[in-house]
Amino acid sequence: MTINWIAADWGTTNLRLWAMSGRKPVEARSSDQGMGGLAPDQFAPALARATEGWPAVPVIACGMVGSRQGWIEAPYAPVPCAATPRLVALPGDPGGRPVRVVCGIRQDSPADVMRGEETQIAGLLALEPDFDGIACLPGTHTKWVRISAGEICNFVSFMTGEIFALLSRQSVLRHSLGEGQGDPAAFRTALSDAMSRPERGYAGLFQLRAESLLSGLDPSAARGRLSGTLIGWELAAARPWWLGSQVTVIGAPALADLYVDALAAQGVPAARMSATDATLAGLAAAHRRFQEE
Amino acid sequence: MTINWIAADWGTTNLRLWAMSGRKPVEARSSDQGMGGLAPDQFAPALARATEGWPAVPVIACGMVGSRQGWIEAPYAPVPCAATPRLVALPGDPGGRPVRVVCGIRQDSPADVMRGEETQIAGLLALEPDFDGIACLPGTHTKWVRISAGEICNFVSFMTGEIFALLSRQSVLRHSLGEGQGDPAAFRTALSDAMSRPERGYAGLFQLRAESLLSGLDPSAARGRLSGTLIGWELAAARPWWLGSQVTVIGAPALADLYVDALAAQGVPAARMSATDATLAGLAAAHRRFQEE
């Protein structure tokens, strides 16, 4: 199979690359050369190293590489907008390859931004052209996105993933939480409590530490309760997004499981899509746009 | 004035010491030799260095120095209990000085613990023997404590201070928040929103970042909104503690101001007490207990 373009998911902490033949990945590579660790003049050499041995074909990149602190600032397109990717070109074809970066999307009121998720949404619509409903993209900053008639209508972001990471790794709770997924029963109870009485979940946070000290709370139960509490707050706030809607969850498997489970507990049977499949389909849609330039 | 004992507030990050003459501090010292950075065999030398030149008088210490990871584990007394401090003795009078550590307090259901705050409560009751009401002690883990007839009845802890520190210093919001106290008007609006609709505040967190990116949100307003949101969640959860109660806020001045301001907005005129005054009065009460041993 001939490699005719390169797909790049270039986030804050990682760089993932695929040598592509049309819509098919031929070879995948990944590294920790995320944009967060690179100065402006280090992007071109990092890309050259990471794509060594691959032909001089166009590179289509999405993610934080297009932020102000990234390689080139790819402006935000305002909603409502077509889900079709917009591209900006890096001047001078670095490393002999045309490089295009996908633009992010912004919403002015209430203020919100996305960068990277717009590519997964383009992928969702490439794979399911008639999709009409809500895409839920759990991650560091989880997004709920309303999609209709091929357009991104509006969206909202929650810091759930980042708050979970900070509390579980850096707060006093780090001593009390186990690794892995957390106990599912504890997750569901905390989810339900946080949705019906958000303020009770807030009092329950330090309680995890106290129960661990006083009665040896199971670390897996503690982890389930913390993630149930945070996702419960998010679902309570996102109720207008998922209630009575068709929802597709696009994310890493373990995290997407939690959201699908939480939505099922509200009577919402969410569909699933692999984040990698969505990203690759979205970058392929962006590549078709590039070919039309 | 003759120095006849030494008061020590020995927390996780700092060690504060006072050479005392009865209830009067004669000289104050502080260092960064908190218990968090000390191995078990480093406490005695740290205390010897910090008290150099002071006489060989008894030392009364409160705070995390009495935790399992500290110098000696001072067990938790269960509520309800008298607010009078309980002490454990360090064996062998290190450095030629009798050393006593104040015990923490625990609550079995709902599980909760305090270590350090019990000394401030003993101080509150030493300074106001007839106090009957709620002590609010804002800090890393804010405590609300019900006190009646000289007893600690029950209490609840919130992670507000720690969550604010993590979000303002380590999350994506760090780029958008100013230093200092935060805009008071933004604080009050966010407080009121978070109290009436906690889930709306949850959606508002990432919005701080987005408004900062898209419309240059004033960093001081962003800081006020974040602290108003977190304290609003806490006040919503702590409503049964402050509603219709006599409340005294004991804490560092700037933080105590926020809580007094927030309570005033709910129609609760809270009293103030300096955290240092409360700690010293509590340690003095503990010293009297030591003299009765």
Coordinates of C-alpha atoms in Angstrom, one line a residue, chain A residues 68-69 76 106-108 110-113 141 143 156-160 162-163 166-167 170-174 198-200 202-203 205-207 209-211 213-214 230 233-234 236-237, chain B residues 68-69 76 106-108 110-113 141 143 156-160 162-163 166-167 170-174 198-200 202-203 205-207 209-211 213-214 230 233-234 236-237:
Chain A
R68 CA -1.0 30.1 20.3
Q69 CA 1.7 28.2 22.2
Y76 CA -11.0 29.3 16.1
R106 CA -15.1 28.7 19.5
Q107 CA -18.4 29.7 21.0
D108 CA -18.8 33.3 22.1
P110 CA -21.3 31.2 26.8
A111 CA -17.6 31.3 26.1
D112 CA -16.0 28.0 25.1
V113 CA -13.3 26.6 22.9
H141 CA -11.8 18.8 29.4
K143 CA -17.0 18.3 25.7
V156 CA -20.0 23.0 26.7
S157 CA -16.8 21.9 28.4
F158 CA -16.2 20.5 31.9
M159 CA -12.9 20.2 33.7
T160 CA -13.8 16.7 35.1
E162 CA -8.3 17.5 34.9
I163 CA -9.9 17.8 38.4
L166 CA -5.3 16.7 40.3
L167 CA -7.4 15.3 43.2
Q170 CA -1.8 15.6 44.1
S171 CA -4.4 16.2 46.8
V172 CA -4.6 14.6 50.3
L173 CA -6.9 12.0 48.6
R174 CA -3.9 10.5 46.8
P198 CA -24.5 18.1 44.2
E199 CA -23.6 19.9 47.5
R200 CA -23.6 16.6 49.4
Y202 CA -18.8 18.3 47.9
A203 CA -18.9 17.4 51.6
L205 CA -14.6 14.6 49.2
F206 CA -12.7 15.0 52.4
Q207 CA -14.8 12.1 53.9
R209 CA -9.7 10.6 53.3
A210 CA -11.3 10.4 56.8
E211 CA -12.9 7.0 56.1
L213 CA -7.8 6.9 58.0
L214 CA -10.5 5.8 60.5
L230 CA -17.3 14.4 39.6
W233 CA -21.8 16.9 38.9
E234 CA -21.1 17.0 35.2
A236 CA -26.3 17.3 36.5
A237 CA -24.9 20.4 34.7
Chain B
R68 CA 1.1 9.0 62.0
Q69 CA 3.7 10.5 59.6
Y76 CA -7.8 11.1 67.8
R106 CA -12.3 12.3 65.1
Q107 CA -15.9 11.7 64.2
D108 CA -16.9 8.2 63.2
P110 CA -19.9 10.7 58.9
A111 CA -16.2 10.0 59.1
D112 CA -14.1 13.1 59.7
V113 CA -10.9 14.1 61.4
H141 CA -9.4 21.7 54.7
K143 CA -13.8 22.9 59.2
V156 CA -17.6 18.6 58.8
S157 CA -14.6 19.3 56.5
F158 CA -14.4 20.7 53.0
M159 CA -11.4 20.6 50.6
T160 CA -12.1 24.1 49.4
E162 CA -6.8 22.6 48.6
I163 CA -9.0 22.5 45.5
L166 CA -4.7 23.0 42.8
L167 CA -7.0 24.8 40.3
Q170 CA -1.8 23.7 38.5
S171 CA -4.8 23.4 36.2
V172 CA -5.4 25.1 32.8
L173 CA -7.0 28.0 34.8
R174 CA -3.5 29.1 36.1
P198 CA -24.3 24.3 42.2
E199 CA -24.1 22.5 38.8
R200 CA -24.0 25.8 36.9
Y202 CA -19.3 23.4 37.6
A203 CA -19.9 24.4 34.0
L205 CA -15.0 26.5 35.6
F206 CA -13.7 25.9 32.1
Q207 CA -15.6 29.0 31.0
R209 CA -10.3 29.8 30.6
A210 CA -12.5 30.3 27.5
E211 CA -13.5 33.8 28.4
L213 CA -8.8 33.3 25.7
L214 CA -11.7 34.8 23.7
L230 CA -15.9 26.9 45.5
W233 CA -20.5 25.0 47.0
E234 CA -19.2 24.8 50.5
A236 CA -24.6 25.3 50.1
A237 CA -23.3 22.0 51.7

